[in-house]
Each structure stands twice: as C-alpha cells, then as structure tokens.
JSON list of C-alpha atoms in Angstrom, two decimals:
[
{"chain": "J", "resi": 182, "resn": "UNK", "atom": "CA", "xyz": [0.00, 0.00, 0.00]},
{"chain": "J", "resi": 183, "resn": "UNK", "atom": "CA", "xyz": [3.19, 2.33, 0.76]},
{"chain": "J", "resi": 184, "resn": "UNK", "atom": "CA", "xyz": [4.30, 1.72, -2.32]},
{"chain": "J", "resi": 185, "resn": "UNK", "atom": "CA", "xyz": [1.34, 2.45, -4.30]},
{"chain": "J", "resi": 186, "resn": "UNK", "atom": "CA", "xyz": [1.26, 5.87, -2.41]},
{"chain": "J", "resi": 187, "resn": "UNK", "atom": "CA", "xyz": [4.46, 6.40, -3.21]},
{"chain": "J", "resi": 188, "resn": "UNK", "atom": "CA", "xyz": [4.26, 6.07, -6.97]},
{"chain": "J", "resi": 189, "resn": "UNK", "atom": "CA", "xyz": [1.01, 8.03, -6.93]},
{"chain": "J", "resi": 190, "resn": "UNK", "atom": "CA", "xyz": [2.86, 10.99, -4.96]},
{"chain": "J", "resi": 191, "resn": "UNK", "atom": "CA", "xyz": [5.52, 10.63, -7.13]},
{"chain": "J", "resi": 192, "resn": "UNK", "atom": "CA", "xyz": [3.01, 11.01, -10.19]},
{"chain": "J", "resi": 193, "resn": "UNK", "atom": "CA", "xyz": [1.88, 14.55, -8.49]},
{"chain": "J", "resi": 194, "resn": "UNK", "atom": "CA", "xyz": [5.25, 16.13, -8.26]},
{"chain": "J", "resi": 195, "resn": "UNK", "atom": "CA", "xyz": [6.02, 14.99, -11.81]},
{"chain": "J", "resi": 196, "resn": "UNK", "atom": "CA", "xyz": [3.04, 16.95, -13.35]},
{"chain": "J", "resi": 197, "resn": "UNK", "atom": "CA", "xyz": [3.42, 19.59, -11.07]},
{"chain": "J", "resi": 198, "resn": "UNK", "atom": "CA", "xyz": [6.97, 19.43, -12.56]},
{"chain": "J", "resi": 199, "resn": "UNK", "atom": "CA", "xyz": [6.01, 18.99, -16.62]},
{"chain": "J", "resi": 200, "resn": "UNK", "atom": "CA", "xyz": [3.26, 21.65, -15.98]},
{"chain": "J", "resi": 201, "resn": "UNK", "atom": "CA", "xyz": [5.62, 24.04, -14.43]},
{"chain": "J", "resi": 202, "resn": "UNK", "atom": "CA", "xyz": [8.32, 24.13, -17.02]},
{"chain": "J", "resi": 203, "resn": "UNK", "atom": "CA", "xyz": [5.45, 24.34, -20.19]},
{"chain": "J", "resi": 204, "resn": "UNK", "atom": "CA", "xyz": [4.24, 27.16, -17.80]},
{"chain": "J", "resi": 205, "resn": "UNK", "atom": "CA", "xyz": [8.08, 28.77, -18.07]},
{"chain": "J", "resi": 206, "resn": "UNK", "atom": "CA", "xyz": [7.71, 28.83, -21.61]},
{"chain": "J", "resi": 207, "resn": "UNK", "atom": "CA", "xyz": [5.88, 32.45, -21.72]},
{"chain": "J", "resi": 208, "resn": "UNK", "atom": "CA", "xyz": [4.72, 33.53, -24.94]},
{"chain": "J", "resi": 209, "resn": "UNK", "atom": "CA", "xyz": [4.61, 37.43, -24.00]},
{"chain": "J", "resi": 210, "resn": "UNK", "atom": "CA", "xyz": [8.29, 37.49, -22.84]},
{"chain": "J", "resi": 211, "resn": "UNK", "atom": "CA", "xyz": [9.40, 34.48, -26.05]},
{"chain": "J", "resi": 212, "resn": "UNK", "atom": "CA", "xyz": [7.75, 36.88, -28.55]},
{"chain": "J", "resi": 213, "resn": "UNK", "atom": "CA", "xyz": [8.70, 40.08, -27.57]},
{"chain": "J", "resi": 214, "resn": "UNK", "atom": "CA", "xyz": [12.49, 38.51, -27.35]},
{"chain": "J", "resi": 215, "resn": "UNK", "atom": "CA", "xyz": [12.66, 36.57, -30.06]},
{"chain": "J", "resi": 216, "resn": "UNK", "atom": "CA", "xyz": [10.15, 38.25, -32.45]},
{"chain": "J", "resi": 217, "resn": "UNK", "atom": "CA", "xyz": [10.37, 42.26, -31.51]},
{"chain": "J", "resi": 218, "resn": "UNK", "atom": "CA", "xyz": [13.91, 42.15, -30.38]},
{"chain": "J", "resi": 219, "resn": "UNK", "atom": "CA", "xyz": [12.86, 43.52, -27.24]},
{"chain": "J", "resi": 220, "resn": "UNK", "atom": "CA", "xyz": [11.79, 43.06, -23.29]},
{"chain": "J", "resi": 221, "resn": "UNK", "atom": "CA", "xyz": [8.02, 43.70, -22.38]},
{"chain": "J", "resi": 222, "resn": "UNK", "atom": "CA", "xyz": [9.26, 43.39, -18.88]},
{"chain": "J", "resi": 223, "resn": "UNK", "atom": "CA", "xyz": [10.89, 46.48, -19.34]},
{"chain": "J", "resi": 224, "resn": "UNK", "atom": "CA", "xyz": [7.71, 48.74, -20.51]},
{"chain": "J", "resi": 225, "resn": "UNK", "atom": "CA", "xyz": [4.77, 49.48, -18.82]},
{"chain": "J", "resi": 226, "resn": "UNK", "atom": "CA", "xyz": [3.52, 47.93, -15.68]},
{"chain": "J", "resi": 227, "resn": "UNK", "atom": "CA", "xyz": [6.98, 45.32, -16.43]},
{"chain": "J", "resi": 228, "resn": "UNK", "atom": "CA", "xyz": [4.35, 42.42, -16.23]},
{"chain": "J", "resi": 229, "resn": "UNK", "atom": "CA", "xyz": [4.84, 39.68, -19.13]},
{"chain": "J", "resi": 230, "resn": "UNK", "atom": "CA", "xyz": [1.40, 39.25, -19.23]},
{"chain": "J", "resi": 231, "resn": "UNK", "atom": "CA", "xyz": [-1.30, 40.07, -22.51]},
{"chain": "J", "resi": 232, "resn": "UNK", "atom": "CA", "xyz": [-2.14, 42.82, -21.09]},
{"chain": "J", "resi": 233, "resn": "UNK", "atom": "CA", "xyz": [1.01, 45.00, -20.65]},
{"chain": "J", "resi": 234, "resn": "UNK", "atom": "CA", "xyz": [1.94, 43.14, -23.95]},
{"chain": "J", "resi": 235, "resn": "UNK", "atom": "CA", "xyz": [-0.93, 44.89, -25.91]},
{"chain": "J", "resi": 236, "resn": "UNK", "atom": "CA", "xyz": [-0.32, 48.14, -24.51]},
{"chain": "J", "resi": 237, "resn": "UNK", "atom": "CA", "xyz": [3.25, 47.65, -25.56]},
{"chain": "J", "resi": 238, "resn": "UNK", "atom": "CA", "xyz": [2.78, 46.85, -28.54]},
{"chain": "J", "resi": 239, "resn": "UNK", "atom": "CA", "xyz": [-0.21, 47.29, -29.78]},
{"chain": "J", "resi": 240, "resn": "UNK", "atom": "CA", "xyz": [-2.42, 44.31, -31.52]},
{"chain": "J", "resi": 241, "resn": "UNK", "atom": "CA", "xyz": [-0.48, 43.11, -33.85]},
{"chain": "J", "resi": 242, "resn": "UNK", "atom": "CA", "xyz": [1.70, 40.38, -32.00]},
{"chain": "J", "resi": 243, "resn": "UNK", "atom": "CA", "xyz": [-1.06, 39.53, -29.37]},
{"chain": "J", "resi": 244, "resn": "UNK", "atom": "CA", "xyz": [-3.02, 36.73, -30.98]},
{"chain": "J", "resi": 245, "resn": "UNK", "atom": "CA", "xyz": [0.52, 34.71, -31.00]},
{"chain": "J", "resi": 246, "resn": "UNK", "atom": "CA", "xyz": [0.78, 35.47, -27.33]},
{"chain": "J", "resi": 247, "resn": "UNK", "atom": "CA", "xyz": [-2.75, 34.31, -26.66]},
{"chain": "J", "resi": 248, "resn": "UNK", "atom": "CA", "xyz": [-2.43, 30.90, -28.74]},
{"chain": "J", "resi": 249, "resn": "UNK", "atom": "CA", "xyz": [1.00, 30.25, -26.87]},
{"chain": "J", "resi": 250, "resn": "UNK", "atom": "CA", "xyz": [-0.07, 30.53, -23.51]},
{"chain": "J", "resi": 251, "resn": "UNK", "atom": "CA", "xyz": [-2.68, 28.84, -23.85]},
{"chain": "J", "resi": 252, "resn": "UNK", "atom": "CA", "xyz": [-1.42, 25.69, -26.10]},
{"chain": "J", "resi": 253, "resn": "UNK", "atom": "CA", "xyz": [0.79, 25.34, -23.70]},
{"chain": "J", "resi": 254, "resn": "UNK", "atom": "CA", "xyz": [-1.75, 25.10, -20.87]},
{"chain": "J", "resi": 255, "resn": "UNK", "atom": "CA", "xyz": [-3.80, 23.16, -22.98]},
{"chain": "J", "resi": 256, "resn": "UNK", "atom": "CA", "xyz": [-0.78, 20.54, -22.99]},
{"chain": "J", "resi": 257, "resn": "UNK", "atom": "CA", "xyz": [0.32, 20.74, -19.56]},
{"chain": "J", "resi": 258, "resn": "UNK", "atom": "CA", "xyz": [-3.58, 19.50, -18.45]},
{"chain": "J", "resi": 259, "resn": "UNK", "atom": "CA", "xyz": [-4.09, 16.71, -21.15]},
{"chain": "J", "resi": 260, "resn": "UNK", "atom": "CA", "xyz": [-0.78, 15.51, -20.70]},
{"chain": "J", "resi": 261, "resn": "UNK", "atom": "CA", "xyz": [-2.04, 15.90, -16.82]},
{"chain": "J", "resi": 262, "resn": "UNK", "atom": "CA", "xyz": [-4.92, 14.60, -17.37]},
{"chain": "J", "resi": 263, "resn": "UNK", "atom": "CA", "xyz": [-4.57, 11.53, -18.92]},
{"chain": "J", "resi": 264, "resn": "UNK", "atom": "CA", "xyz": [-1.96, 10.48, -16.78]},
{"chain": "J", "resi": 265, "resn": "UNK", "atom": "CA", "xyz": [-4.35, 10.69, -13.65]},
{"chain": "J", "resi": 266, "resn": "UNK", "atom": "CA", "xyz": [-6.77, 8.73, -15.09]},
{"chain": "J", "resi": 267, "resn": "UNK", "atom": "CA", "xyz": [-4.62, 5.68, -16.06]},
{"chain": "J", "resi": 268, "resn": "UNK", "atom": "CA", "xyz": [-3.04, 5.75, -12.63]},
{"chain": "J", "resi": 269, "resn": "UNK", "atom": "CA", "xyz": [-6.19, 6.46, -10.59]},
{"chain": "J", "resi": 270, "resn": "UNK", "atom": "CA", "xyz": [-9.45, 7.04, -13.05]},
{"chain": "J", "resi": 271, "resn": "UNK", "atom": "CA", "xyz": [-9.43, 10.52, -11.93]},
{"chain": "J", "resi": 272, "resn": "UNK", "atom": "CA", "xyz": [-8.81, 12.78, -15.41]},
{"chain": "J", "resi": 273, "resn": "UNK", "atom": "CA", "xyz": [-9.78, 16.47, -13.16]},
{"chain": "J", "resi": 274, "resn": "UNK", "atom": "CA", "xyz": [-7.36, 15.84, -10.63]},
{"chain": "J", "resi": 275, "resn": "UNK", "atom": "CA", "xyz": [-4.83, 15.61, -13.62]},
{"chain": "J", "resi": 276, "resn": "UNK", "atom": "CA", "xyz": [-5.85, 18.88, -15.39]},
{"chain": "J", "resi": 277, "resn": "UNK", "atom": "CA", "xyz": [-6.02, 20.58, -11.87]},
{"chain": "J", "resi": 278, "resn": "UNK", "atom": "CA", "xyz": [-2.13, 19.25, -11.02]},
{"chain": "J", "resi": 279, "resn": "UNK", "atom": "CA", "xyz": [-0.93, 19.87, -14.50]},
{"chain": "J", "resi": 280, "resn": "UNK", "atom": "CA", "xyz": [-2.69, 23.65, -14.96]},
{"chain": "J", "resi": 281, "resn": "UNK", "atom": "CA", "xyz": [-1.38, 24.36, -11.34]},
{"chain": "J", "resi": 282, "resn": "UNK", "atom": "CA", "xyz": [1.88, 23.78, -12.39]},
{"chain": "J", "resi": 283, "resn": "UNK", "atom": "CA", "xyz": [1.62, 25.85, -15.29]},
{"chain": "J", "resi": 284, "resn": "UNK", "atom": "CA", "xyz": [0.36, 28.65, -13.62]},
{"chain": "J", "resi": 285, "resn": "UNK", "atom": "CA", "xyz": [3.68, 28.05, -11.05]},
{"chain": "J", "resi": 286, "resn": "UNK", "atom": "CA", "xyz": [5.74, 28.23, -14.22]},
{"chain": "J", "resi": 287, "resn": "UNK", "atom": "CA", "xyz": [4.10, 31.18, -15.68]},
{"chain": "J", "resi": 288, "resn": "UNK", "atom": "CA", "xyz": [3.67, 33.60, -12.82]},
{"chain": "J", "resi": 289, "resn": "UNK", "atom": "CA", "xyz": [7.48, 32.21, -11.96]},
{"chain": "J", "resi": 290, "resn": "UNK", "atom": "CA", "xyz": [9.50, 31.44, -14.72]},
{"chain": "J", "resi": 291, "resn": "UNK", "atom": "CA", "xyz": [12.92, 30.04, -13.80]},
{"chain": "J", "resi": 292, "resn": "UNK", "atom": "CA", "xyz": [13.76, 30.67, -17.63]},
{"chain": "J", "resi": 293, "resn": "UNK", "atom": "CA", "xyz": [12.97, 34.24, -16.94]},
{"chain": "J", "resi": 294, "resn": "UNK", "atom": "CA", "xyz": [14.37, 35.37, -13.76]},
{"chain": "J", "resi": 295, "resn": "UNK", "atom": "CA", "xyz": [11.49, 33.98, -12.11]},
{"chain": "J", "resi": 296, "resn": "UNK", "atom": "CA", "xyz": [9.39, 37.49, -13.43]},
{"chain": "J", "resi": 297, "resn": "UNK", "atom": "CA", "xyz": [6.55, 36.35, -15.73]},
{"chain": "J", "resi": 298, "resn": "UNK", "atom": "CA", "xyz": [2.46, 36.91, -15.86]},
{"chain": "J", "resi": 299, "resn": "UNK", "atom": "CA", "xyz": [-0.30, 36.90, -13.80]},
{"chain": "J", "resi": 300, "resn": "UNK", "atom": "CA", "xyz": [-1.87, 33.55, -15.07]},
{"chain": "J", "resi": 301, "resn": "UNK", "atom": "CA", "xyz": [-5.04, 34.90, -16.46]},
{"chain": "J", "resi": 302, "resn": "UNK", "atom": "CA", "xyz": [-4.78, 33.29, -19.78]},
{"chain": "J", "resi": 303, "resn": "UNK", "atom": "CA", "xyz": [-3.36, 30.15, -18.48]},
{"chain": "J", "resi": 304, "resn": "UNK", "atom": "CA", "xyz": [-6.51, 29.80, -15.20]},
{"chain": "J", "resi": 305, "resn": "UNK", "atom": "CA", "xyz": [-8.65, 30.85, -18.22]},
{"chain": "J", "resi": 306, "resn": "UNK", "atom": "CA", "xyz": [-7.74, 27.59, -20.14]},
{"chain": "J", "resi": 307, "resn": "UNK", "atom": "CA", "xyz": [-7.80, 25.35, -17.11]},
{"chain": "J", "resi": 308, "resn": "UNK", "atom": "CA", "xyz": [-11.19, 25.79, -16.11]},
{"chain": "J", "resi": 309, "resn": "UNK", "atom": "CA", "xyz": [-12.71, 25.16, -19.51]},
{"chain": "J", "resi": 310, "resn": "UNK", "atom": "CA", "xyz": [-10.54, 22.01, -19.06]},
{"chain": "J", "resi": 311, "resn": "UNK", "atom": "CA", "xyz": [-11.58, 21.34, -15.93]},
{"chain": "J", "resi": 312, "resn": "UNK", "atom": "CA", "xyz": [-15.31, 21.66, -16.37]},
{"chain": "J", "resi": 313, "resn": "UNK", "atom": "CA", "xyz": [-17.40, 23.63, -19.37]},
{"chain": "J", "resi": 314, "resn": "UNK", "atom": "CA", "xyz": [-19.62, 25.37, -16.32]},
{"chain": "J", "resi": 315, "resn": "UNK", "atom": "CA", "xyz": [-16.74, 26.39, -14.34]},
{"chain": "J", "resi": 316, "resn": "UNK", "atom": "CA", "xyz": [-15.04, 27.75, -17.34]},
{"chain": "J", "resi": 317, "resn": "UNK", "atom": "CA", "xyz": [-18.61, 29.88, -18.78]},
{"chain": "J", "resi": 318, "resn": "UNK", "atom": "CA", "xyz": [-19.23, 30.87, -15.13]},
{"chain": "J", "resi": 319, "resn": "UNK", "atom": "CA", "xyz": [-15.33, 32.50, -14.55]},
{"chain": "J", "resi": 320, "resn": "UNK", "atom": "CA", "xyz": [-15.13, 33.70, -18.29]},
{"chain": "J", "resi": 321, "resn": "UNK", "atom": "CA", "xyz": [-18.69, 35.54, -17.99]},
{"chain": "J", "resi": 322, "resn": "UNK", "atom": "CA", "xyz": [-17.84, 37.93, -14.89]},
{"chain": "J", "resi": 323, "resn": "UNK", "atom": "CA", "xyz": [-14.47, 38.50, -16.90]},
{"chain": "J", "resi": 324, "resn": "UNK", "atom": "CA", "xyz": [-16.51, 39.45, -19.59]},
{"chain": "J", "resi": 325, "resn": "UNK", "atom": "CA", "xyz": [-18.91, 41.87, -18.04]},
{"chain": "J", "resi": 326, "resn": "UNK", "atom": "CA", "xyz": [-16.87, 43.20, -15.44]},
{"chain": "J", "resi": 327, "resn": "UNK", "atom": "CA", "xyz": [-14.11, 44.12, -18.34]},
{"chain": "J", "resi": 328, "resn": "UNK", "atom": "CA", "xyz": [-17.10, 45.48, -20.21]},
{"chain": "J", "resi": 329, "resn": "UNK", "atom": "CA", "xyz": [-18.96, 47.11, -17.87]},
{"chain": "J", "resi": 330, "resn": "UNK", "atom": "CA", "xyz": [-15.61, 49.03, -15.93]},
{"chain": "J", "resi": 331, "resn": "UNK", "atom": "CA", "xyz": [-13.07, 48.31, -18.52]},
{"chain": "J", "resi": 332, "resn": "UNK", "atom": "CA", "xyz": [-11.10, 47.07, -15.87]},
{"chain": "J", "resi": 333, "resn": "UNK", "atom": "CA", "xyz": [-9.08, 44.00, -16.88]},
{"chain": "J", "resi": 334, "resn": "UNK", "atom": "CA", "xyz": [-8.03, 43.33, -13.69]},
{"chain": "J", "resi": 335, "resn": "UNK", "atom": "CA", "xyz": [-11.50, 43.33, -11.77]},
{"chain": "J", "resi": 336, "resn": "UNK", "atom": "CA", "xyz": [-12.95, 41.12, -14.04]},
{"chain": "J", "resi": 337, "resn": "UNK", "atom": "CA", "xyz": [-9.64, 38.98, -13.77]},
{"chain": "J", "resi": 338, "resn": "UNK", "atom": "CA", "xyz": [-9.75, 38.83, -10.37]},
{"chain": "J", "resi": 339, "resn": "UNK", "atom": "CA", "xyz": [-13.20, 38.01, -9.92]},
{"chain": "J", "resi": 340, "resn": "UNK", "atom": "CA", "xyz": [-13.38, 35.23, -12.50]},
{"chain": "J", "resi": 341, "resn": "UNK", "atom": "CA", "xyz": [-10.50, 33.73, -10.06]},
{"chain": "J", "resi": 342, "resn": "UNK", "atom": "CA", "xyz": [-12.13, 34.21, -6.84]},
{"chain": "J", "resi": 343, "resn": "UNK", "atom": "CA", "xyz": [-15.11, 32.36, -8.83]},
{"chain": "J", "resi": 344, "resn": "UNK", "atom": "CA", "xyz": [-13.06, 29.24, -9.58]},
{"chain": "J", "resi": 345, "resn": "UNK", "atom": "CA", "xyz": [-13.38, 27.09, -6.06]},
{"chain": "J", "resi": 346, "resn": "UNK", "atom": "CA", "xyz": [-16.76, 28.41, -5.32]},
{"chain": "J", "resi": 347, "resn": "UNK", "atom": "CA", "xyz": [-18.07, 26.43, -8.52]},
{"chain": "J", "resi": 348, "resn": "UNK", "atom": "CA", "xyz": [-14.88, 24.10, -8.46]},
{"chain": "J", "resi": 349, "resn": "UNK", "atom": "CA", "xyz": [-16.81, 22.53, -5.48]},
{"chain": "J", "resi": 350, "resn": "UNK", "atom": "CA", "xyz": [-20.21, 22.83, -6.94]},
{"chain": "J", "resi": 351, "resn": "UNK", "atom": "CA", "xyz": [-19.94, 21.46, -10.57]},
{"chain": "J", "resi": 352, "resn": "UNK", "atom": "CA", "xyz": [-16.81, 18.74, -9.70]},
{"chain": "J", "resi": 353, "resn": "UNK", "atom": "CA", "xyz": [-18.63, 16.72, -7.09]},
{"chain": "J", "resi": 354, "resn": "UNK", "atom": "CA", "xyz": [-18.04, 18.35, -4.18]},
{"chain": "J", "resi": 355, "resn": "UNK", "atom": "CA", "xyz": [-14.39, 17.19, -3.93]},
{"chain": "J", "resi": 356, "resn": "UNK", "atom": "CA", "xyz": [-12.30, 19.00, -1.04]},
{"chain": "J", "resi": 357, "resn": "UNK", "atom": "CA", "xyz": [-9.09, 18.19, -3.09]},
{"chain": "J", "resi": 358, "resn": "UNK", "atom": "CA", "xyz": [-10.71, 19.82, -6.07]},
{"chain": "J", "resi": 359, "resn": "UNK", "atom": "CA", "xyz": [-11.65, 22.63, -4.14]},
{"chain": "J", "resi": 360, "resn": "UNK", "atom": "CA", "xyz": [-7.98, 22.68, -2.51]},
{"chain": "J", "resi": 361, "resn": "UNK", "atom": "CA", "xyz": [-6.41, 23.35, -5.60]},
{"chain": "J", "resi": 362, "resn": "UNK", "atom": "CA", "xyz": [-8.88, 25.39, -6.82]},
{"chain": "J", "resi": 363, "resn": "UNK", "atom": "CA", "xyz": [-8.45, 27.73, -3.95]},
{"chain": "J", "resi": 364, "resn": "UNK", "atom": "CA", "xyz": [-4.71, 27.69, -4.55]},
{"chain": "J", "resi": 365, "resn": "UNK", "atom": "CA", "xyz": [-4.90, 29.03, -8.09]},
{"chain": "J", "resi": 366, "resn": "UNK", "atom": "CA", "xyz": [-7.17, 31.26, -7.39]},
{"chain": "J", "resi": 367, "resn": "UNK", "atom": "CA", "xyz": [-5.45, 32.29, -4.57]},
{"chain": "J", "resi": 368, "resn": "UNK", "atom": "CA", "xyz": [-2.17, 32.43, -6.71]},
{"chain": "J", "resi": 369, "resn": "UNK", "atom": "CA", "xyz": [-3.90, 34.69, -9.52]},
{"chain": "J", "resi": 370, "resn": "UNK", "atom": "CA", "xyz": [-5.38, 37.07, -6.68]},
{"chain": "J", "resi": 371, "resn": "UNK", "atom": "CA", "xyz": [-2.24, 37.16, -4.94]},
{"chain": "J", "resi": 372, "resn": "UNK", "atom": "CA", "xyz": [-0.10, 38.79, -8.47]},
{"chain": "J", "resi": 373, "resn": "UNK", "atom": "CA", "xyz": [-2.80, 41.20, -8.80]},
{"chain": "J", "resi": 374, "resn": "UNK", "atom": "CA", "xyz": [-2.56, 42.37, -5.32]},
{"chain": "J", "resi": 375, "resn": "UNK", "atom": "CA", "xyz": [-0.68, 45.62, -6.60]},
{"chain": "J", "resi": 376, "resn": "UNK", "atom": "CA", "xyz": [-4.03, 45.84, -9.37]},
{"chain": "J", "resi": 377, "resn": "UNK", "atom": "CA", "xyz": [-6.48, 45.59, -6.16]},
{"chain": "J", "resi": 378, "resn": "UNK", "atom": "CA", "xyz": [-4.64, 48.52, -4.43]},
{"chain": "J", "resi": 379, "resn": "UNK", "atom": "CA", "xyz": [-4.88, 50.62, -7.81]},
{"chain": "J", "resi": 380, "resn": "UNK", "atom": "CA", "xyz": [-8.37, 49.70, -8.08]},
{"chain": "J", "resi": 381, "resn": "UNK", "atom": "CA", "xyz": [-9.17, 50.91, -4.11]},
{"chain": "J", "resi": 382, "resn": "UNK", "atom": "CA", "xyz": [-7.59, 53.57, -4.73]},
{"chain": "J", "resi": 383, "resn": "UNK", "atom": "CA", "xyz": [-9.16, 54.99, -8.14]},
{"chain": "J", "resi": 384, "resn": "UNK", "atom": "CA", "xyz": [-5.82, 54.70, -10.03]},
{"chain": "J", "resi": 385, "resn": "UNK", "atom": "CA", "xyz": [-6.11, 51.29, -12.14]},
{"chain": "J", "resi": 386, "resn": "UNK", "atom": "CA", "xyz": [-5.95, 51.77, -16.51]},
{"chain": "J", "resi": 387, "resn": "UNK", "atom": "CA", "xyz": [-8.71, 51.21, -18.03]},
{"chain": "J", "resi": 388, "resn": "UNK", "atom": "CA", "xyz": [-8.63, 49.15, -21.15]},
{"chain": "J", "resi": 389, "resn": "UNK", "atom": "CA", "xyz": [-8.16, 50.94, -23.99]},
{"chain": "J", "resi": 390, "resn": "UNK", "atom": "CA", "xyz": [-8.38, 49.63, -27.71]},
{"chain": "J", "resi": 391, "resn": "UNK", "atom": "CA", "xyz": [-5.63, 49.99, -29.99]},
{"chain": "J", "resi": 392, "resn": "UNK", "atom": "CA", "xyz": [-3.94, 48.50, -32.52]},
{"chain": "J", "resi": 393, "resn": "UNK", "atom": "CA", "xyz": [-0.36, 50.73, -32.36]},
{"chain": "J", "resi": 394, "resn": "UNK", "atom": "CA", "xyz": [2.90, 49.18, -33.89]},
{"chain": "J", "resi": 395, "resn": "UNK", "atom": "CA", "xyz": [5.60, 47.35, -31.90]},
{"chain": "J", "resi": 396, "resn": "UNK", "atom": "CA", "xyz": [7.99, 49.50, -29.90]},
{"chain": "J", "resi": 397, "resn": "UNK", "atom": "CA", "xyz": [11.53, 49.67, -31.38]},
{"chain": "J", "resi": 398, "resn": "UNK", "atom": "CA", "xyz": [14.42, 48.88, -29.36]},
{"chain": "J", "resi": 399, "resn": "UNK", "atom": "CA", "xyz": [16.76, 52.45, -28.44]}
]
C-alpha cells in the first residue's frame, strides 16, 4: 500500500513538474524577445502578461501570445490529465495538477528570472478544461466586469475568486478539487494584489483599444 502511495505521490510532483516548465515557456516574454527584439518586462507595468503586452505593442503580436499561452496550458492539463486517469481514473485531478503547475511556471519562470504573468490566460484555459460550467461561469464575470468598468483586472480577479466556489459545486463536491482550486485562485489574486490597491484607490488603466505598432528597441 506504501508503495502504491508512493508512486502516486511521485506522479503529483512529476506533473506539477512537466506543468511548471510548459508554464516557463511564456509567450509574452518568447515573442517580444525573439520576435520584436525587445523586453516587455521592461515597458509598462513590467508584467509579461497580454495585457502589458498589448499596450506595448499594440495588436499586432497579441493573438501569438494568446495561442501560446494557452497551447501550452492546454498541454500541460491533457498531458495531466490523462496520466491521472490511467493511474487512478481521476482525469480532473490531472488537469487541476498539471494547470497548477503551469500557472507556477508562468507567474514564476525560472527561464525568466522567475518574473513572468499573472496567469489569467493560463486559469482561463484550465477551467474550460476542468469543467465547461466552471469555465462559462469564470469567463462571464471577466466578460462583463471588463465590459462594464473596462477594468481587466476586476474582471480577472473576480473570474478567479469564482473558480473554487463552482470548483466545489460542478466537480462533485471534492475537497481536493476545491484545494487546488483555492490555490490558483489564490495564486492569480495574490499577483494582482498591486491591481487591487490601484483599483481601491481609483488609479487602475482602463482598457483601452488599440492596434499601435511594436515598440523599437533604443
């Protein structure tokens, strides 16, 4: 019985591990290197995430940074996924493991200096992985806050804080579900802390549409 513990354990750190390097792999900061010649780290708010990206540059490099981050998200839950279920029969505990680590990777890149996003477009993936009614619920008060304040980051955090509430209530009413759900949420919340002091204080961006033209390096 030990044993069998001890390979299933095992299993857990490993996709924590697989998710966390995809999750290194951050399409704002890989693009804006290797594509623009440049840093978005050092512009703006110096997040890598799609946000600061767009308002660095503009439009025209964003869709690659949205397919990127969330391919690899997409890969780091199947690949969690389906190794859960032949170990154990459980495929959500997989995507939850494997999009955890991703986030890990993402908000943390070691690849990076351990400076990366905020995990929005990588917890946006998971939950439509994880269940189609988590994933409508979260991406719906995104959607209307955003439009309704034009606040990215209040509709952000909200569609986080949203995750283990219906984590719980759509995926069986699983504590270890709800345990991880909590912890990305918590992990999203916690990178937007600096965004929740700007928004109690009246000084958050709004959104702004625009399709400018990448920033050349000086």
């Amino acid at each position: 019985m030990n044993g069998i513990w001890g390979i299933y354990l095992l299993s857990w750190l490993i996709l924590l591990l697989l998710g966390y390097f995809l999750g290194c792999l951050n399409g704002s900061v890989m693009i804006s290197h290797f594509v623009i010649r440049d840093d978005v780290r050092q512009h703006g708010s110096g997040n890598a995430g799609l946000t600061n990206f767009y308002r660095t540059y503009g439009a025209r490099y964003a869709l690659g940074v949205i397919l990127f981050d969330m391919g690899k998200t997409v890969l780091a839950c199947l690949l969690g996924g389906l190794v859960m279920r032949y170990l154990a029969g459980d495929w959500r505990l997989g995507v939850l493991l494997g999009g955890l680590g991703c986030e890990l990777g993402h908000m943390f890149p070691v690849f990076f200096g351990f400076k990366g996003g905020k995990g929005i477009l990588s917890g946006g993936t998971l939950v439509w992985l994880l269940d189609w009614r988590v994933g409508l619920i979260a991406w719906g008060l995104f959607a209307a806050l955003w439009l309704l304040t034009k606040y990215v980051s209040l509709g952000s955090v909200c569609a986080a804080a949203s995750m283990p509430v219906t984590t719980f209530f759509f995926c069986g009413q699983s504590l270890l579900y709800t345990a991880l759900a909590v912890l990305i949420a918590a992990l999203v919340i916690w990178c937007h802390r600096e965004n929740i002091t700007r928004l109690l204080h009246h000084q958050e961006h709004k959104f702004q549409w625009h399709t400018g033209t990448p920033k050349e390096k000086e």
